[in-house]
Coordinates of C-alpha atoms in Angstrom, one line a residue:
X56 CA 0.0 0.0 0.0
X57 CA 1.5 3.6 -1.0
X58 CA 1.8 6.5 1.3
X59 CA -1.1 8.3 0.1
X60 CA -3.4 5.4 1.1
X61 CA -1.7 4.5 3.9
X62 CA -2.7 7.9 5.5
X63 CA -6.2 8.4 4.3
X64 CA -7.0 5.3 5.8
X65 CA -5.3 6.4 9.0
X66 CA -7.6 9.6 8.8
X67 CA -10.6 7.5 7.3
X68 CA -13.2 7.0 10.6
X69 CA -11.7 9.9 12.6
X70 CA -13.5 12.6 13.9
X71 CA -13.2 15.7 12.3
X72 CA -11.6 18.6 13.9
X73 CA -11.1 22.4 13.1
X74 CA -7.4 23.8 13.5
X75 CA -6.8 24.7 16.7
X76 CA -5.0 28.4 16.4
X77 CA -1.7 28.8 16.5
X78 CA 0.0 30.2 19.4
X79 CA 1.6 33.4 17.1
X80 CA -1.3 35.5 16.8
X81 CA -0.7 37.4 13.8
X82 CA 0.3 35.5 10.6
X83 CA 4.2 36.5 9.3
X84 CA 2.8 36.2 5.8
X85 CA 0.7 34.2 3.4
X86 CA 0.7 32.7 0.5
X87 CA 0.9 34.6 -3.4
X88 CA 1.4 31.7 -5.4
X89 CA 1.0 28.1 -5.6
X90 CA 3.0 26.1 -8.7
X91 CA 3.0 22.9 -9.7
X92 CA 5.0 20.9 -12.0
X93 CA 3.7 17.4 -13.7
X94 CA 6.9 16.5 -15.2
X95 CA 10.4 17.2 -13.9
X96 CA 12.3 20.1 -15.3
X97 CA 9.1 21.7 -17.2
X98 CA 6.9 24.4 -17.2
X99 CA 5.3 24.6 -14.1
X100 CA 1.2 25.3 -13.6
X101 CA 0.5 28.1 -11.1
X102 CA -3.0 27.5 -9.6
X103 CA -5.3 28.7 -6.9
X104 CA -5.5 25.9 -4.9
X105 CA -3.8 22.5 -4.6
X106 CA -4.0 19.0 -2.7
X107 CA -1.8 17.7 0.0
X108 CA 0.0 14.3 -0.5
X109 CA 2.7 13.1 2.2
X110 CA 5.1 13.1 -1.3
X111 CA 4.2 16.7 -2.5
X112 CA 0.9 18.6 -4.0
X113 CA -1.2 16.2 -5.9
X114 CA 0.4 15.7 -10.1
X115 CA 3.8 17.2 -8.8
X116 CA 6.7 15.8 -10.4
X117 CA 4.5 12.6 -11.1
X118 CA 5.9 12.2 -14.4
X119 CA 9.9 12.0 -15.7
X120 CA 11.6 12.3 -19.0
X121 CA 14.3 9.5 -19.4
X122 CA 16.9 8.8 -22.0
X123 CA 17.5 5.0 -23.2
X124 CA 18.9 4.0 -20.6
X125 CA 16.5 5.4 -18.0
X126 CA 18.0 8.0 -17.1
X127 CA 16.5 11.4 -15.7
X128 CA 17.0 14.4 -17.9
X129 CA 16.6 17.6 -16.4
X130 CA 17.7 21.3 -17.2
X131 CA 20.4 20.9 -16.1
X132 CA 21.7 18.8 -19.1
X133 CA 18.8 19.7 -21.5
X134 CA 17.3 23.2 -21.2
X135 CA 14.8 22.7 -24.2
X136 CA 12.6 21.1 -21.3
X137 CA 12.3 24.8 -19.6
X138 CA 10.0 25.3 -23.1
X139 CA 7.4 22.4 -22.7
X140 CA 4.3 23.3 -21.4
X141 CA 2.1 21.1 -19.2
X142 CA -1.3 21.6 -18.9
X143 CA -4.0 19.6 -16.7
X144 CA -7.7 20.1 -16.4
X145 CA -8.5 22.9 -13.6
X146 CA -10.9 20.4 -12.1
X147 CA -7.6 18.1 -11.5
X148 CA -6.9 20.6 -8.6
X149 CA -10.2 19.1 -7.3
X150 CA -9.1 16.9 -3.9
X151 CA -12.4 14.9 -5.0
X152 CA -11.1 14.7 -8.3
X153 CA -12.6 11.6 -10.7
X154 CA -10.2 10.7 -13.5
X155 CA -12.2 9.8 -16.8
X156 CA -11.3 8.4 -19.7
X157 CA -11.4 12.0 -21.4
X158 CA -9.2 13.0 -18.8
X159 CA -5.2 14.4 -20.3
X160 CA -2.4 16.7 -19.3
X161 CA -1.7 18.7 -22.2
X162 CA 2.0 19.2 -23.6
X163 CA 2.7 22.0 -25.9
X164 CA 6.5 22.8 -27.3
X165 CA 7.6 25.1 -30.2
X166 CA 7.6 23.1 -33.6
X167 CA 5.5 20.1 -31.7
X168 CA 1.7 19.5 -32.3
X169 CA 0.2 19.0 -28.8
X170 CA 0.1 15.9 -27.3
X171 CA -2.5 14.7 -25.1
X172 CA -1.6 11.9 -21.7
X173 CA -4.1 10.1 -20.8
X174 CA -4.2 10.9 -16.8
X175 CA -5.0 7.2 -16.4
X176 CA -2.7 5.0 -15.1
X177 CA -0.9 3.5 -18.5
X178 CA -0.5 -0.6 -18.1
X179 CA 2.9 -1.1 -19.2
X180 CA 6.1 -0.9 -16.9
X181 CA 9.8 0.7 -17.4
X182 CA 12.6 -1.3 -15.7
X183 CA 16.0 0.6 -14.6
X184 CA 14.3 4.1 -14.3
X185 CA 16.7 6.4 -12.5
X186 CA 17.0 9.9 -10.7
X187 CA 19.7 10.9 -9.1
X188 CA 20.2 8.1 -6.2
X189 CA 16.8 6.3 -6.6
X190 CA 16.5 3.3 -9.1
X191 CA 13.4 1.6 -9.8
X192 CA 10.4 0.9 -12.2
X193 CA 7.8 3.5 -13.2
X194 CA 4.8 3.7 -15.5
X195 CA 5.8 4.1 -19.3
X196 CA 3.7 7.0 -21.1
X197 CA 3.9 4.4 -24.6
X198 CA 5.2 5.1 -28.0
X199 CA 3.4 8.6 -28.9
X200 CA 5.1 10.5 -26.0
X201 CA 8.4 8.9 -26.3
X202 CA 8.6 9.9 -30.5
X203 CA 7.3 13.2 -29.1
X204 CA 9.9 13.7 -27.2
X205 CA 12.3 12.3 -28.7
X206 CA 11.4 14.5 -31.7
X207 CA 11.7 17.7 -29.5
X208 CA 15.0 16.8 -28.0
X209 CA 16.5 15.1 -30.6
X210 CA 17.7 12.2 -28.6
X211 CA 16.1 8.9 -28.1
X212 CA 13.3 10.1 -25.1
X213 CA 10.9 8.5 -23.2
X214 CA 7.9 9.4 -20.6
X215 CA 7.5 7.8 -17.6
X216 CA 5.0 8.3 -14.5
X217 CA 6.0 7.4 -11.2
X218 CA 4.6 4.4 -10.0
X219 CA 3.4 4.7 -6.4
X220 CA 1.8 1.3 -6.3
X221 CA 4.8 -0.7 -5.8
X222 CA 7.9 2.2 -5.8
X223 CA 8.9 4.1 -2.6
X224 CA 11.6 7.1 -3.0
X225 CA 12.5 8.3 1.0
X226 CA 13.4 11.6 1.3
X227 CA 16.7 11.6 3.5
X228 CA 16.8 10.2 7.0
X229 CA 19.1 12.8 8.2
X230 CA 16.4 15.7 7.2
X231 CA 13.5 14.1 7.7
X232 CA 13.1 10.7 8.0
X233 CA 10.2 8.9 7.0
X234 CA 9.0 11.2 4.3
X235 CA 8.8 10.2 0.8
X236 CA 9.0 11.9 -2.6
X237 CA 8.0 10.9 -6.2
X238 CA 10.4 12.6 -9.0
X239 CA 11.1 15.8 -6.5
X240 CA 14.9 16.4 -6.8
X241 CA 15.2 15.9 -3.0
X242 CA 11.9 17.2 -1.0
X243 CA 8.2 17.1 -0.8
X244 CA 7.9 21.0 -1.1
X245 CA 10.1 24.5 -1.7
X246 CA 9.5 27.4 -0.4
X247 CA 10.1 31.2 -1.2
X248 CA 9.3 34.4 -0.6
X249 CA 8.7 37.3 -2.9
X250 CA 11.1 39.6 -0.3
X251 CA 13.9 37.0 -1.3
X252 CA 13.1 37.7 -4.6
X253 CA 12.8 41.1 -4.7
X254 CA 16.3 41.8 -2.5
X255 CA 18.3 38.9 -4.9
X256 CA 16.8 41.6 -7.7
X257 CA 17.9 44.8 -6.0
X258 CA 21.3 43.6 -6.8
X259 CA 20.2 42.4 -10.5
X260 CA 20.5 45.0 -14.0
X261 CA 18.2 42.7 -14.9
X262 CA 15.7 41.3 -13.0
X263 CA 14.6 37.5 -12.6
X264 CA 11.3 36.3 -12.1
X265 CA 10.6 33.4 -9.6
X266 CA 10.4 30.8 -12.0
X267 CA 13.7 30.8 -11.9
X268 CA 13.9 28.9 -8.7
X269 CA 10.9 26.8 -9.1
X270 CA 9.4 26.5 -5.5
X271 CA 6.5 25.4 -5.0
X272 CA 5.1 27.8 -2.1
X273 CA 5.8 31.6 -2.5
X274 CA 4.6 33.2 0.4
X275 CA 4.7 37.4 0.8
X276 CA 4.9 39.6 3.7
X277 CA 7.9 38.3 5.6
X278 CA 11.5 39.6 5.9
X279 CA 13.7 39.1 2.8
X280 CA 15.4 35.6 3.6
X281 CA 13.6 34.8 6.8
X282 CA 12.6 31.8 5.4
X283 CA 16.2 30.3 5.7
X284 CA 15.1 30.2 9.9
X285 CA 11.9 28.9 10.0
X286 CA 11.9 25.2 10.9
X287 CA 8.3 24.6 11.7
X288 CA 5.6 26.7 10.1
X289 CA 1.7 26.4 10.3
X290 CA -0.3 27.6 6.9
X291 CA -3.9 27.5 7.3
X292 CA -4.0 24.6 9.6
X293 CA -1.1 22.5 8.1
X294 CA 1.5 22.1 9.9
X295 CA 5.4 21.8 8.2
X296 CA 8.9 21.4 8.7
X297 CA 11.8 23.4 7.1
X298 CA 14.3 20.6 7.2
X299 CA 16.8 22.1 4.6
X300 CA 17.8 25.5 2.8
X301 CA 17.8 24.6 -0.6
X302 CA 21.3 24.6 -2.6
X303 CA 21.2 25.9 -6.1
X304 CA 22.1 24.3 -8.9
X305 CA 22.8 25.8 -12.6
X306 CA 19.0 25.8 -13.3
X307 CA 18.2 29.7 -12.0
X308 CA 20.9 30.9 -14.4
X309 CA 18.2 29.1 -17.5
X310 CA 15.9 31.4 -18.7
X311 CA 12.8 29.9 -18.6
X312 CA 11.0 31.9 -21.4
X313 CA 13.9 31.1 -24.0
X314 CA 15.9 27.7 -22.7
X315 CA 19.3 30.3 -22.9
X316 CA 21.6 29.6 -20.0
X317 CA 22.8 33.4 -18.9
X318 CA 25.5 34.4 -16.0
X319 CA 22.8 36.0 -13.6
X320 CA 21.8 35.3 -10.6
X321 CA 23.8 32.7 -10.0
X322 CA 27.2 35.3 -9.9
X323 CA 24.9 37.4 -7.2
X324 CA 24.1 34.3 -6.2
X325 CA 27.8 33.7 -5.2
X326 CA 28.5 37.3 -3.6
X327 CA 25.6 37.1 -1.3
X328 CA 24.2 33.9 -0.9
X329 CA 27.0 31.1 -1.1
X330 CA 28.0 29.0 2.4
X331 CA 30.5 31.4 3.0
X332 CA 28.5 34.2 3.4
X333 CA 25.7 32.6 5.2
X334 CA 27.1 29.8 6.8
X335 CA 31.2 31.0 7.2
X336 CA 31.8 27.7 9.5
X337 CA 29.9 25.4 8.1
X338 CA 30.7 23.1 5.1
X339 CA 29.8 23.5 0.9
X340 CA 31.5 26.9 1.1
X341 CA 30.8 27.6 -2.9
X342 CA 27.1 26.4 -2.7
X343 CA 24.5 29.1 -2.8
X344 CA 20.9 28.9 -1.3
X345 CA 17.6 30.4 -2.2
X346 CA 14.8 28.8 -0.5
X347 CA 13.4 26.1 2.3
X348 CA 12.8 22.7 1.8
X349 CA 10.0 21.3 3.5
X350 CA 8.0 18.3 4.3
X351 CA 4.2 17.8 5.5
X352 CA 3.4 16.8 9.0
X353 CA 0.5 14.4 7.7
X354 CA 0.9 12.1 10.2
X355 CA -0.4 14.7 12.8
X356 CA -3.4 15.4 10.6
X357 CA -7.0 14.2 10.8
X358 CA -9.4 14.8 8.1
X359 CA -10.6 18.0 7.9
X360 CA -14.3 19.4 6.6
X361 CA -12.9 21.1 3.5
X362 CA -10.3 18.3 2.8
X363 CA -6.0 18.9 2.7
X364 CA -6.3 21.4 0.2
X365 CA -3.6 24.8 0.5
X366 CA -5.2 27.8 -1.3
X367 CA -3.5 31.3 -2.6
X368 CA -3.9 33.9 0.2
X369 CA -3.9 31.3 3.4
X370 CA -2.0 32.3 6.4
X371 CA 1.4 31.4 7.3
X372 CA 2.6 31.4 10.8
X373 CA 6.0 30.6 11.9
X374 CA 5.7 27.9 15.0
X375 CA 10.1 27.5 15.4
X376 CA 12.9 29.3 14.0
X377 CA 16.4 29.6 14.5
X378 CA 18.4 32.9 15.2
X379 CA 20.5 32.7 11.5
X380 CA 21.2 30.6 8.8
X381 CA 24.5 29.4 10.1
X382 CA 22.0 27.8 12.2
X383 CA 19.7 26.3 9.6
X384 CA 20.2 22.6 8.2
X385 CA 22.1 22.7 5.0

């Protein structure tokens, strides 16, 4: 049994029970934007609202594309994926959602006709499907999508969907034991804020937007960077755990609009975010950090009235911090 079922059957026959408030009165901020991304390393959706799972929002990173041997590609080693875009039905944001047999996820790409995915769970299995440290099987997407992408990247391609039924990816022990992820680099959920932003773009002649960095939650209202303390957070009634600023890779410096790799922010990056600013005693001097990784406290949650659903404009309050981000896990 996955994750996901393990845990609504947990909460299945419980009573149901409003959030109790938190004990910081005021919220720090809330939430501007919610984005979701169906297959690793493109386009992302932003939406209104979006379903909790213990592995991420519901259709986040479900799906992968894999060379012929199975391996991940990402941005980092083909930025032509920052160009594909994904979309889904807005009733897929639905936590009752039904899945029907009309039911796709939508690619587009320039010089590719559309391409419709069946949101049904396809029947035949990839072996030897790898990301990063995880190997296992997944669901193959069939011949269509892999000529599609292979067509697009010019490079024998293939799509894959996670398969939850009999896969498990863990997140870490060290950060968070016990959590799982599906094709997430590393975490459940990222985190920004659109002071971060703004202060990484002070120092910027030309200025980034935050698709840059891909998070999942942006959140306004706080303190540029305070993020980088908070290690448990309430939003709405969820409760989560920052349990590691996020390092940056080469993927901020890809514009997402035009696939071109450029110097910036990664160089600002460097001058005022690398370990040796933030974290002078610490280890990974010459990585920089933008963000908070984060898991879901779902085993602390009973079913609530208007299901685990995290909307645009809900409250975030900030439970535990530490004092700075020499502090922080990293």
């Amino acid at each position: 049994m996955d994750l996901w079922s393990r845990f609504t059957r947990t909460s299945k026959g419980l009573e149901e029970q409003e959030s109790s408030s938190p004990s910081q009165s005021e919220p720090t901020a809330k939430i501007s934007s919610i984005f979701i991304y169906p297959i690793k390393s493109c386009r992302g959706i932003s939406v209104s609202k979006a379903p909790l799972t213990p592995t991420g929002f519901k259709w986040d990173r479900n799906w992968l594309v894999v060379n012929s041997r199975g391996r991940a590609y990402t941005q980092r080693v083909e930025p032509k994926l920052a160009l594909v875009e994904v979309e889904l039905p807005t009733e897929a944001f639905d936590e009752g959602f039904d899945i029907k047999k009309d039911s796709f996820m939508v690619l587009k790409a320039p010089g590719m006709q559309p391409l419709n995915i069946c949101l049904s769970k396809p029947h035949e299995v990839a072996d030897g499907v790898s990301v990063w440290e995880w190997n296992g099987s997944a669901w193959d997407e069939g011949a269509e999508a892999s000529q599609w992408f292979s067509d697009y990247l010019g490079k024998p391609s293939r799509l894959v969907r996670f398969n939850n039924d009999s896969q498990v990816r863990p997140v870490d022990p060290d950060y968070a034991k016990g959590h799982q992820i599906m094709f997430s680099d590393c975490f459940p959920f990222l985190l920004a804020s659109q002071e971060s932003l703004d202060a990484v773009n002070q120092h910027l002649e030309d200025p980034v937007p935050i698709n840059r960095f891909r998070p999942n939650i942006l959140v306004e209202g706080c303190e540029p960077f305070s993020e980088d303390l908070w290690t448990e957070i309430k939003i709405s009634s969820f409760s989560f755990l920052g349990v590691k600023l996020c390092s940056r890779c080469k993927v901020p410096s890809i514009n997402q609009a035009t696939a071109i790799s450029e110097p910036e922010p990664n160089q600002t990056l460097m001058k005022i975010r690398s370990g040796k600013v933030l974290r002078p005693k610490g280890k990974d001097q010459n990585k920089t950090y933008f963000g908070q990784n984060m898991v879901w406290n779902w085993r602390d949650c009973y079913a609530k009235k208007n299901g685990n659903v995290l909307n645009v404009g809900d409250p975030v309050y900030v439970m535990k911090k530490v004092t700075s981000a020499a502090e922080a896990a990293a």
